[in-house]
Amino acid sequence: MIELNPIYVDRVVTAALEEDIGAGDITTALTVPDHVNAVGVILAKEAGVIAGLEVAQAVFQTVDLCVTIDGRAKDGDTVPAGGQIAIVSGNARAILTGERVALNFLQRMSGIATFTSRFVEQIAHTKAKIIDTRKTTPGLRALEKYAVRLGGGHNHRFGLFDGILIKDNHIAAAGSVRQAVEAAKANAPHTLRVEVEVTNLDQLHEAIAAGADAVLLDNMPRELMRQAVELGQGKVIFEASGGVTLANVREIAETGVDLISVGALTHSAAALNISLELR
Amino acid sequence: MIELNPIYVDRVVTAALEEDIGAGDITTALTVPDHVNAVGVILAKEAGVIAGLEVAQAVFQTVDLCVTIDGRAKDGDTVPAGGQIAIVSGNARAILTGERVALNFLQRMSGIATFTSRFVEQIAHTKAKIIDTRKTTPGLRALEKYAVRLGGGHNHRFGLFDGILIKDNHIAAAGSVRQAVEAAKANAPHTLRVEVEVTNLDQLHEAIAAGADAVLLDNMPRELMRQAVELGQGKVIFEASGGVTLANVREIAETGVDLISVGALTHSAAALNISLELR
Amino acid sequence: MIELNPIYVDRVVTAALEEDIGAGDITTALTVPDHVNAVGVILAKEAGVIAGLEVAQAVFQTVDLCVTIDGRAKDGDTVPAGGQIAIVSGNARAILTGERVALNFLQRMSGIATFTSRFVEQIAHTKAKIIDTRKTTPGLRALEKYAVRLGGGHNHRFGLFDGILIKDNHIAAAGSVRQAVEAAKANAPHTLRVEVEVTNLDQLHEAIAAGADAVLLDNMPRELMRQAVELGQGKVIFEASGGVTLANVREIAETGVDLISVGALTHSAAALNISLELR
Amino acid sequence: MIELNPIYVDRVVTAALEEDIGAGDITTALTVPDHVNAVGVILAKEAGVIAGLEVAQAVFQTVDLCVTIDGRAKDGDTVPAGGQIAIVSGNARAILTGERVALNFLQRMSGIATFTSRFVEQIAHTKAKIIDTRKTTPGLRALEKYAVRLGGGHNHRFGLFDGILIKDNHIAAAGSVRQAVEAAKANAPHTLRVEVEVTNLDQLHEAIAAGADAVLLDNMPRELMRQAVELGQGKVIFEASGGVTLANVREIAETGVDLISVGALTHSAAALNISLELR
Amino acid sequence: MIELNPIYVDRVVTAALEEDIGAGDITTALTVPDHVNAVGVILAKEAGVIAGLEVAQAVFQTVDLCVTIDGRAKDGDTVPAGGQIAIVSGNARAILTGERVALNFLQRMSGIATFTSRFVEQIAHTKAKIIDTRKTTPGLRALEKYAVRLGGGHNHRFGLFDGILIKDNHIAAAGSVRQAVEAAKANAPHTLRVEVEVTNLDQLHEAIAAGADAVLLDNMPRELMRQAVELGQGKVIFEASGGVTLANVREIAETGVDLISVGALTHSAAALNISLELR
Amino acid sequence: MIELNPIYVDRVVTAALEEDIGAGDITTALTVPDHVNAVGVILAKEAGVIAGLEVAQAVFQTVDLCVTIDGRAKDGDTVPAGGQIAIVSGNARAILTGERVALNFLQRMSGIATFTSRFVEQIAHTKAKIIDTRKTTPGLRALEKYAVRLGGGHNHRFGLFDGILIKDNHIAAAGSVRQAVEAAKANAPHTLRVEVEVTNLDQLHEAIAAGADAVLLDNMPRELMRQAVELGQGKVIFEASGGVTLANVREIAETGVDLISVGALTHSAAALNISLELR
């Protein structure tokens, strides 16, 4: 499992706290006495896969180095409704000041992990993998892709720089599938595979002939998808995408594709309902 | 309408592009000839309220100052499925490189505006207003609260610094509703109102007696909510919150509360399906 | 008391040290042997209210984590001329390198706290409060407003985002006091009060009728101020401003206003004379 | 004249606007119609030396690139009470939003320039120069030292890195004036002079013998100062410091010293009263 | 050709100018009259491949937007000793202030491009490509890898995130070549190939059997390298590395490897001698 | 010895790690088990002067606070080929992830220190000092000038702000050597010396007469250099520059100049070959 880069976590957490605290947590300052300690329980109000505990911990400890978090679950665990996720102990002001930002991270990341796990369950009987896309929240991509992994999914490229994916618009500009793939293969770093979008079997043949390593079947009818896989199996990696839902993902996986990419994992996952309650 | 702060937009857009482009858009560089121009149409694939055009424009112009965006709709407009949102013209590489980041902003913001507008429609016959919460995406709060406004909603406080909201945990620490409200009123900046959470009519009496300007009725049964409003009308502002959905928001509004806060507006809105197609 | 946000303190202190140290403290490097320890006393060379000890501590500990500060006074204490404020112990180079930046913060903040306390003393027999303005040093507003609080003053809004203050120029643009106040009240977040500047009793009537929560009496003659207060008492909060000095603040307070804002607290306070002496 | 570094101005101005505007200028957004233009006059409410027009211009143009500033005076000019400093034209919202930050810079910088010019006038009949210190506002040193130059003063070193100034504490650590000066001269970059603090004539002899380029006479009695200057004239540069006021600066200058450093120029100058009035 | 990301160029150039200019270019301010224009010629004092003109242009235009650069060569061109690279026109102060930083970028980047081109020439008769490594200057990797491309080389991965390269230490930790490769292939993003270091033919067999896409032959004797290539040709990509010099690169290329990585391209290229002369 | 500013080291190290790690060290994550410890030896593969151990330590401890570095040499030590520089102990993933960045700093800095020491050895029998220039890597100047000091060299000015160096272009703009020097001396901070480039004996006379503190002899023939030194000895400091190599530096030093500046120290030093080997 690729862990989060701690330098990145620090940067994101600090920015989130600056956004929320600004000139100060006025309510807490005016109503909660200084130096009172408290213990809070982070609870799952609905069942789900937990993601982001390390980030939540960084939030509280950025507010006050002495707040401790005792995990009752760990990232990737499935917790039932009502289940305890962690115990937060320390200065009451610090816990109240950090609460919302910590939960905002936890809820979003756990929502993504949980949503991903539902897709993964649907296709567990196939060889296909669920993968994410670049349709992520600006600035939080690393957190969201980490949550996808925790939910049992895998990652597509992180950005424009660590994967080659030739789409319809690139093909139009290059002239043809063949021309686009050949141009890419001629100059691509050897560490990267070349993936190309195809819309019919002729383009698939062309892609394979030009040396594509993977093909993207975007919004392709199931039957055509099945034929494509049969035709190219063992020669290229197949990624299906476009309009994938919990209702149709099983059917798509059963066409034999290797990968199914789902933008909704990150752009439309609802937050998991998580709260912090002081004991 | 409070507009977005352009300094903030620049900062957020630059960070998003650095995250996505990193060392370069390899695919575009390898397959699209330099200095080719293109025209793209930004399309709503489903009906919704548009939000974020200014941000999308900043994305393209940060990649290449010479890309132009010609809005066919403007922020806050409702666009039908298939409707054109804007025309993007300029260098083909720049358009392809900026596409995903621009759409990520547009889709998220338009999703929030659209979701908000559904709540607003439900209660148009009442005096209640839909407001947001601090349950926003870390780092993007200003964008998301702007989208809420475009959807017809209003904003609760932006952070811990521009509003006083005394919740159950603060009350517990302060000793009582009365003590908490009095402490807040004694030292709060005069520009800020004091709002306090109450869970029954006794606490409501106590809050009013102590001089609270607004009360939060969190997860309160409808009938009790109605009694509270009757009792305090004209003396305090009433905000209802907790478990608000499109199914129950009308009923809540009809209790006579002034404000209904909905965390889901920002933490669980699905993205609006928007795409960019090169002509 | 609203404390300083430690994330903000770190950021400001780091920037100040980068500005002063740059490529290195050449003098100290060339003349003071490494690893020599020293003890320094921070002394008030004139009497005043101390503010900024936490910031000074952050300065020394950013230079060298092992320097310790032992406070002989604490923020908000009044120290006589010659009084000890704190003892600084640790590596001699680190103390000498951090000295000037630490004192620059302490002197400025203590100067503001001390100047504020003089105004507060003058009006202690009235119900009025001394408040600050946005006439602060760019980048240091949170430090300066904290110093005002330590001097016994209160804070006006922190920025343009956490308070509504309709001034003459806004009124001119909106058309009238009534139109401006109504526009603000229609769309303002419910957490914020609406304050408006009035220059005569007619405008005061208009403001009250339109629902203003507070009025600003800017440079108003004392007698008119008194009449205004009488007229609006209990209906609005009164803030007096403009040309307030130690010589006239008592007279202004005795008109019955609630708040007296003084720009000079932050824009024209002389530094308190504080020095660090190695023992 | 050393101009301000525009990269630095951009950075400082952007930070100041982020601090003040935050999530938005609510008052202006709610009361001033969009797209209304306005013309404002920046006026000196009291006579003084103007400093910071370029910074004020950067403020307005960061808010809105289309606001123009037409200077009626230029940096370094003396303007009478009531005199026009500049005309600001453009979008009314942008002018109102940028007003306070622009004035905060202008008032502080002009206050320093004006205060400096008073010292300079006092000693115009001597060869002495008024210089500043490192007792500046954290983060704004370059602006403040620029204001000193505009007021007719000169600059001491900018930070710990561009000047060597051996003070009493360094001497104590090094063992003696001679040892400290020799250590510094042995390893100092050849671009920098070596200055050392002396408290009596013996130390002055020692400093000169060791090769010091300049000596600092800190809080030295006038008569002793005169003797020192006589003794070392032509051999070293003399800087007087400590307790310099408008009342005693003339007398100090007449001792024959070359430089008189005044911390109060930057740490205790009152702001110049400047306002912006919409026509 | 993958171009430089302009956001990155802006950031790097701004930081470089802040480092060099700091509080101001004192010499130029004191000796060159304001508003004098000048024309400078950027000259190659020795023959080489030019790289970094776009960066140099960004330097001058960050100092003063009105300075223009008229390229007499373009990036990737070979220029003879004494050849003109560009003409810089505009404010004399701006040109003198930006000169050193602009040349520092140009000299380093052109040095790398030139050094790379020498390696490329040596092996032009083979199918091998020269590639770079991660042995780059911290913070300038994108510039240096761009210079390698301009010199006719290709890029290895940009960082730890866009390529999988299993080295001896990873193999030791994983247990064996087979275990390491299988672990990587099981969870690697499908956009990335898996490369592994092998030191003998047994490991090569193992790597191929486990599905490695590329192998790294580090410091392998020529004869063994030749045997490896023969054995694995068509099954894996071969990268040779370790101790590659201009003297031995031809011999290495003739073993039939696909890629030869040379750390010295970026860590030990001498700067190309380039100067700016005012006409 | 002027040490590195730890705030600067943190900033540079964090940026370097963000550049290299990005979204994560995929190879290590996929092949090295979590929580395995390792011990690595940092070895000099060739003899040289070590520089940058503190920076390397900051790299590893930014990745993982618990990694320890046990120095077997210290900065400035000469280590033979094969000599141990330091032992790194801790989590195996952290060591592998930080390895390349740590070595990139160490190799570059040690390369500069080693190259400097060769120049210093050549002229040990003279009074001349080797000094660096501003021809440094953008963003890393402080590290590179520190490495020069460790190699026995001295530093010229750090940037445009801490030294006055009037070159041919400035002279042309000012009118003459005399005019340029006088303009500089009239307004320069007293902490800085004035250095001017001269190309013949007439200009040298002019410079001395105008009060220059130092003169730069750029690319001057040896014999003329000798005459100049004879003529100005005791009156000005002499710096020789231009085309200095290990082959001619001794001859230049023997002309009697005080300083010899060598741009190649920082712009063309080859990296010292240093590696990390896990035991």
PDB file of C-alpha atoms in Angstrom, chain F residues 40-212:
ATOM      1  CA  GLY F  40      22.945   2.299   5.714  1.00  0.00           C
ATOM      2  CA  VAL F  41      26.482   3.546   5.283  1.00  0.00           C
ATOM      3  CA  ILE F  42      27.142   6.750   3.397  1.00  0.00           C
ATOM      4  CA  LEU F  43      30.436   6.213   1.625  1.00  0.00           C
ATOM      5  CA  ALA F  44      32.815   8.423  -0.325  1.00  0.00           C
ATOM      6  CA  LYS F  45      33.546   6.577  -3.558  1.00  0.00           C
ATOM      7  CA  GLU F  46      36.342   9.057  -4.228  1.00  0.00           C
ATOM      8  CA  ALA F  47      38.418  11.260  -1.930  1.00  0.00           C
ATOM      9  CA  GLY F  48      37.126  14.723  -1.139  1.00  0.00           C
ATOM     10  CA  VAL F  49      36.024  17.379   1.333  1.00  0.00           C
ATOM     11  CA  ILE F  50      32.634  16.584   2.850  1.00  0.00           C
ATOM     12  CA  ALA F  51      29.895  19.229   2.911  1.00  0.00           C
ATOM     13  CA  GLY F  52      26.203  18.993   3.648  1.00  0.00           C
ATOM     14  CA  LEU F  53      25.863  16.429   6.413  1.00  0.00           C
ATOM     15  CA  GLU F  54      23.429  18.657   8.274  1.00  0.00           C
ATOM     16  CA  VAL F  55      21.327  18.947   5.140  1.00  0.00           C
ATOM     17  CA  ALA F  56      21.358  15.196   4.560  1.00  0.00           C
ATOM     18  CA  GLN F  57      20.248  14.699   8.132  1.00  0.00           C
ATOM     19  CA  ALA F  58      17.390  17.144   7.644  1.00  0.00           C
ATOM     20  CA  VAL F  59      16.320  15.172   4.566  1.00  0.00           C
ATOM     21  CA  PHE F  60      16.041  11.850   6.374  1.00  0.00           C
ATOM     22  CA  GLN F  61      14.390  13.377   9.431  1.00  0.00           C
ATOM     23  CA  THR F  62      11.835  15.202   7.316  1.00  0.00           C
ATOM     24  CA  VAL F  63      10.842  11.856   5.823  1.00  0.00           C
ATOM     25  CA  ASP F  64      10.785  10.177   9.237  1.00  0.00           C
ATOM     26  CA  LEU F  65      11.646  11.922  12.492  1.00  0.00           C
ATOM     27  CA  CYS F  66      13.042   8.708  13.929  1.00  0.00           C
ATOM     28  CA  VAL F  67      15.805   8.096  11.418  1.00  0.00           C
ATOM     29  CA  THR F  68      19.173   8.863  13.026  1.00  0.00           C
ATOM     30  CA  ILE F  69      22.416   9.907  11.392  1.00  0.00           C
ATOM     31  CA  ASP F  70      25.684   9.125  13.103  1.00  0.00           C
ATOM     32  CA  GLY F  71      28.436  11.168  11.490  1.00  0.00           C
ATOM     33  CA  ARG F  72      31.746   9.382  10.950  1.00  0.00           C
ATOM     34  CA  ALA F  73      33.102  12.564   9.435  1.00  0.00           C
ATOM     35  CA  LYS F  74      31.991  16.147   9.858  1.00  0.00           C
ATOM     36  CA  ASP F  75      31.519  18.985   7.401  1.00  0.00           C
ATOM     37  CA  GLY F  76      34.903  20.206   6.202  1.00  0.00           C
ATOM     38  CA  ASP F  77      36.727  16.925   6.817  1.00  0.00           C
ATOM     39  CA  THR F  78      38.688  15.357   4.017  1.00  0.00           C
ATOM     40  CA  VAL F  79      37.642  11.741   3.540  1.00  0.00           C
ATOM     41  CA  PRO F  80      39.646   9.204   1.499  1.00  0.00           C
ATOM     42  CA  ALA F  81      38.155   7.082  -1.286  1.00  0.00           C
ATOM     43  CA  GLY F  82      36.116   4.399   0.410  1.00  0.00           C
ATOM     44  CA  GLY F  83      35.871   6.326   3.639  1.00  0.00           C
ATOM     45  CA  GLN F  84      32.708   6.283   5.710  1.00  0.00           C
ATOM     46  CA  ILE F  85      30.873   9.578   6.002  1.00  0.00           C
ATOM     47  CA  ALA F  86      27.907   8.616   8.162  1.00  0.00           C
ATOM     48  CA  ILE F  87      25.723   5.745   9.347  1.00  0.00           C
ATOM     49  CA  VAL F  88      21.976   6.101   8.774  1.00  0.00           C
ATOM     50  CA  SER F  89      19.679   3.964  10.922  1.00  0.00           C
ATOM     51  CA  GLY F  90      15.922   3.593  11.060  1.00  0.00           C
ATOM     52  CA  ASN F  91      12.911   2.541   9.071  1.00  0.00           C
ATOM     53  CA  ALA F  92      14.022   0.939   5.806  1.00  0.00           C
ATOM     54  CA  ARG F  93      11.316   2.630   3.729  1.00  0.00           C
ATOM     55  CA  ALA F  94      12.270   6.054   5.047  1.00  0.00           C
ATOM     56  CA  ILE F  95      15.947   5.504   4.317  1.00  0.00           C
ATOM     57  CA  LEU F  96      15.252   4.345   0.765  1.00  0.00           C
ATOM     58  CA  THR F  97      12.798   7.163   0.124  1.00  0.00           C
ATOM     59  CA  GLY F  98      15.158   9.863   1.370  1.00  0.00           C
ATOM     60  CA  GLU F  99      18.354   8.380  -0.097  1.00  0.00           C
ATOM     61  CA  ARG F 100      18.481  10.115  -3.466  1.00  0.00           C
ATOM     62  CA  VAL F 101      17.602  13.607  -2.221  1.00  0.00           C
ATOM     63  CA  ALA F 102      20.083  13.363   0.638  1.00  0.00           C
ATOM     64  CA  LEU F 103      22.819  12.228  -1.743  1.00  0.00           C
ATOM     65  CA  ASN F 104      21.953  14.903  -4.286  1.00  0.00           C
ATOM     66  CA  PHE F 105      22.646  17.572  -1.667  1.00  0.00           C
ATOM     67  CA  LEU F 106      25.754  15.843  -0.289  1.00  0.00           C
ATOM     68  CA  GLN F 107      27.293  15.136  -3.699  1.00  0.00           C
ATOM     69  CA  ARG F 108      26.819  18.657  -4.996  1.00  0.00           C
ATOM     70  CA  MET F 109      27.995  20.387  -1.852  1.00  0.00           C
ATOM     71  CA  SER F 110      30.956  18.063  -1.364  1.00  0.00           C
ATOM     72  CA  GLY F 111      31.853  18.503  -5.025  1.00  0.00           C
ATOM     73  CA  ILE F 112      32.052  22.248  -4.527  1.00  0.00           C
ATOM     74  CA  ALA F 113      34.000  21.954  -1.268  1.00  0.00           C
ATOM     75  CA  THR F 114      36.456  19.572  -2.868  1.00  0.00           C
ATOM     76  CA  PHE F 115      36.950  21.668  -5.984  1.00  0.00           C
ATOM     77  CA  THR F 116      37.458  24.776  -3.839  1.00  0.00           C
ATOM     78  CA  SER F 117      40.068  23.026  -1.715  1.00  0.00           C
ATOM     79  CA  ARG F 118      42.141  22.283  -4.824  1.00  0.00           C
ATOM     80  CA  PHE F 119      42.326  25.994  -5.652  1.00  0.00           C
ATOM     81  CA  VAL F 120      43.134  26.836  -2.054  1.00  0.00           C
ATOM     82  CA  GLU F 121      46.028  24.351  -1.987  1.00  0.00           C
ATOM     83  CA  GLN F 122      47.561  25.881  -5.086  1.00  0.00           C
ATOM     84  CA  ILE F 123      47.935  29.281  -3.466  1.00  0.00           C
ATOM     85  CA  ALA F 124      48.621  28.355   0.137  1.00  0.00           C
ATOM     86  CA  HIS F 125      52.072  29.957  -0.066  1.00  0.00           C
ATOM     87  CA  THR F 126      50.595  33.365  -0.923  1.00  0.00           C
ATOM     88  CA  LYS F 127      48.396  35.768   1.004  1.00  0.00           C
ATOM     89  CA  ALA F 128      45.620  35.523  -1.577  1.00  0.00           C
ATOM     90  CA  LYS F 129      42.201  34.078  -0.785  1.00  0.00           C
ATOM     91  CA  ILE F 130      39.944  32.138  -3.103  1.00  0.00           C
ATOM     92  CA  ILE F 131      36.438  33.605  -3.219  1.00  0.00           C
ATOM     93  CA  ASP F 132      33.227  32.606  -4.945  1.00  0.00           C
ATOM     94  CA  THR F 133      30.826  34.569  -7.174  1.00  0.00           C
ATOM     95  CA  ARG F 134      27.086  34.890  -7.748  1.00  0.00           C
ATOM     96  CA  LYS F 135      27.313  32.230 -10.487  1.00  0.00           C
ATOM     97  CA  THR F 136      25.439  29.760  -8.294  1.00  0.00           C
ATOM     98  CA  THR F 137      22.504  27.443  -8.729  1.00  0.00           C
ATOM     99  CA  PRO F 138      19.251  29.402  -8.460  1.00  0.00           C
ATOM    100  CA  GLY F 139      17.711  28.756  -5.051  1.00  0.00           C
ATOM    101  CA  LEU F 140      20.736  27.014  -3.543  1.00  0.00           C
ATOM    102  CA  ARG F 141      23.173  29.893  -3.174  1.00  0.00           C
ATOM    103  CA  ALA F 142      23.453  29.666   0.618  1.00  0.00           C
ATOM    104  CA  LEU F 143      24.273  25.962   0.437  1.00  0.00           C
ATOM    105  CA  GLU F 144      26.865  26.468  -2.256  1.00  0.00           C
ATOM    106  CA  LYS F 145      28.582  29.379  -0.527  1.00  0.00           C
ATOM    107  CA  TYR F 146      28.661  27.337   2.663  1.00  0.00           C
ATOM    108  CA  ALA F 147      30.383  24.538   0.721  1.00  0.00           C
ATOM    109  CA  VAL F 148      32.961  27.036  -0.566  1.00  0.00           C
ATOM    110  CA  ARG F 149      33.763  28.015   3.031  1.00  0.00           C
ATOM    111  CA  LEU F 150      34.122  24.369   4.016  1.00  0.00           C
ATOM    112  CA  GLY F 151      36.599  23.937   1.193  1.00  0.00           C
ATOM    113  CA  GLY F 152      38.750  26.725   2.591  1.00  0.00           C
ATOM    114  CA  GLY F 153      37.470  29.473   0.330  1.00  0.00           C
ATOM    115  CA  HIS F 154      35.822  32.721   1.284  1.00  0.00           C
ATOM    116  CA  ASN F 155      32.629  34.364   0.079  1.00  0.00           C
ATOM    117  CA  HIS F 156      32.110  37.342  -2.154  1.00  0.00           C
ATOM    118  CA  ARG F 157      28.791  39.121  -1.659  1.00  0.00           C
ATOM    119  CA  PHE F 158      25.707  36.935  -1.270  1.00  0.00           C
ATOM    120  CA  GLY F 159      23.528  38.942  -3.633  1.00  0.00           C
ATOM    121  CA  LEU F 160      22.966  42.344  -5.149  1.00  0.00           C
ATOM    122  CA  PHE F 161      22.083  43.760  -1.745  1.00  0.00           C
ATOM    123  CA  ASP F 162      25.147  43.128   0.430  1.00  0.00           C
ATOM    124  CA  GLY F 163      28.003  44.410  -1.666  1.00  0.00           C
ATOM    125  CA  ILE F 164      28.717  47.136  -4.171  1.00  0.00           C
ATOM    126  CA  LEU F 165      30.497  46.014  -7.285  1.00  0.00           C
ATOM    127  CA  ILE F 166      30.621  48.523 -10.121  1.00  0.00           C
ATOM    128  CA  LYS F 167      31.269  46.723 -13.404  1.00  0.00           C
ATOM    129  CA  ASP F 168      32.030  47.941 -16.903  1.00  0.00           C
ATOM    130  CA  ASN F 169      28.366  48.305 -17.776  1.00  0.00           C
ATOM    131  CA  HIS F 170      27.722  50.455 -14.723  1.00  0.00           C
ATOM    132  CA  ILE F 171      30.726  52.602 -15.551  1.00  0.00           C
ATOM    133  CA  ALA F 172      29.497  53.129 -19.097  1.00  0.00           C
ATOM    134  CA  ALA F 173      26.099  54.203 -17.777  1.00  0.00           C
ATOM    135  CA  ALA F 174      27.576  56.480 -15.109  1.00  0.00           C
ATOM    136  CA  GLY F 175      30.033  58.177 -17.464  1.00  0.00           C
ATOM    137  CA  SER F 176      33.388  57.263 -15.922  1.00  0.00           C
ATOM    138  CA  VAL F 177      35.048  55.331 -13.132  1.00  0.00           C
ATOM    139  CA  ARG F 178      35.252  58.499 -11.102  1.00  0.00           C
ATOM    140  CA  GLN F 179      31.613  59.403 -11.517  1.00  0.00           C
ATOM    141  CA  ALA F 180      30.465  55.892 -10.723  1.00  0.00           C
ATOM    142  CA  VAL F 181      32.578  55.573  -7.589  1.00  0.00           C
ATOM    143  CA  GLU F 182      31.622  58.997  -6.311  1.00  0.00           C
ATOM    144  CA  ALA F 183      27.927  58.341  -6.870  1.00  0.00           C
ATOM    145  CA  ALA F 184      28.208  55.081  -4.994  1.00  0.00           C
ATOM    146  CA  LYS F 185      30.175  56.513  -2.091  1.00  0.00           C
ATOM    147  CA  ALA F 186      27.753  59.395  -1.680  1.00  0.00           C
ATOM    148  CA  ASN F 187      24.789  57.167  -0.936  1.00  0.00           C
ATOM    149  CA  ALA F 188      26.037  53.708  -0.069  1.00  0.00           C
ATOM    150  CA  PRO F 189      25.244  52.302   3.367  1.00  0.00           C
ATOM    151  CA  HIS F 190      28.329  52.793   5.524  1.00  0.00           C
ATOM    152  CA  THR F 191      28.444  49.069   6.214  1.00  0.00           C
ATOM    153  CA  LEU F 192      29.433  48.318   2.615  1.00  0.00           C
ATOM    154  CA  ARG F 193      32.676  48.888   0.775  1.00  0.00           C
ATOM    155  CA  VAL F 194      32.730  50.157  -2.799  1.00  0.00           C
ATOM    156  CA  GLU F 195      34.477  47.953  -5.370  1.00  0.00           C
ATOM    157  CA  VAL F 196      34.987  48.925  -8.986  1.00  0.00           C
ATOM    158  CA  GLU F 197      36.238  47.154 -12.088  1.00  0.00           C
ATOM    159  CA  VAL F 198      39.298  48.717 -13.740  1.00  0.00           C
ATOM    160  CA  THR F 199      40.963  47.688 -16.956  1.00  0.00           C
ATOM    161  CA  ASN F 200      44.134  49.782 -16.949  1.00  0.00           C
ATOM    162  CA  LEU F 201      46.380  51.834 -14.692  1.00  0.00           C
ATOM    163  CA  ASP F 202      44.689  55.097 -15.523  1.00  0.00           C
ATOM    164  CA  GLN F 203      41.405  53.769 -14.323  1.00  0.00           C
ATOM    165  CA  LEU F 204      43.124  52.415 -11.245  1.00  0.00           C
ATOM    166  CA  HIS F 205      44.445  55.900 -10.415  1.00  0.00           C
ATOM    167  CA  GLU F 206      40.992  57.294 -11.002  1.00  0.00           C
ATOM    168  CA  ALA F 207      39.385  54.684  -8.761  1.00  0.00           C
ATOM    169  CA  ILE F 208      41.787  55.310  -5.922  1.00  0.00           C
ATOM    170  CA  ALA F 209      41.388  59.049  -6.240  1.00  0.00           C
ATOM    171  CA  ALA F 210      37.624  58.714  -6.106  1.00  0.00           C
ATOM    172  CA  GLY F 211      37.860  56.699  -2.923  1.00  0.00           C
ATOM    173  CA  ALA F 212      37.217  53.134  -4.081  1.00  0.00           C
TER     174      ALA F 212
END
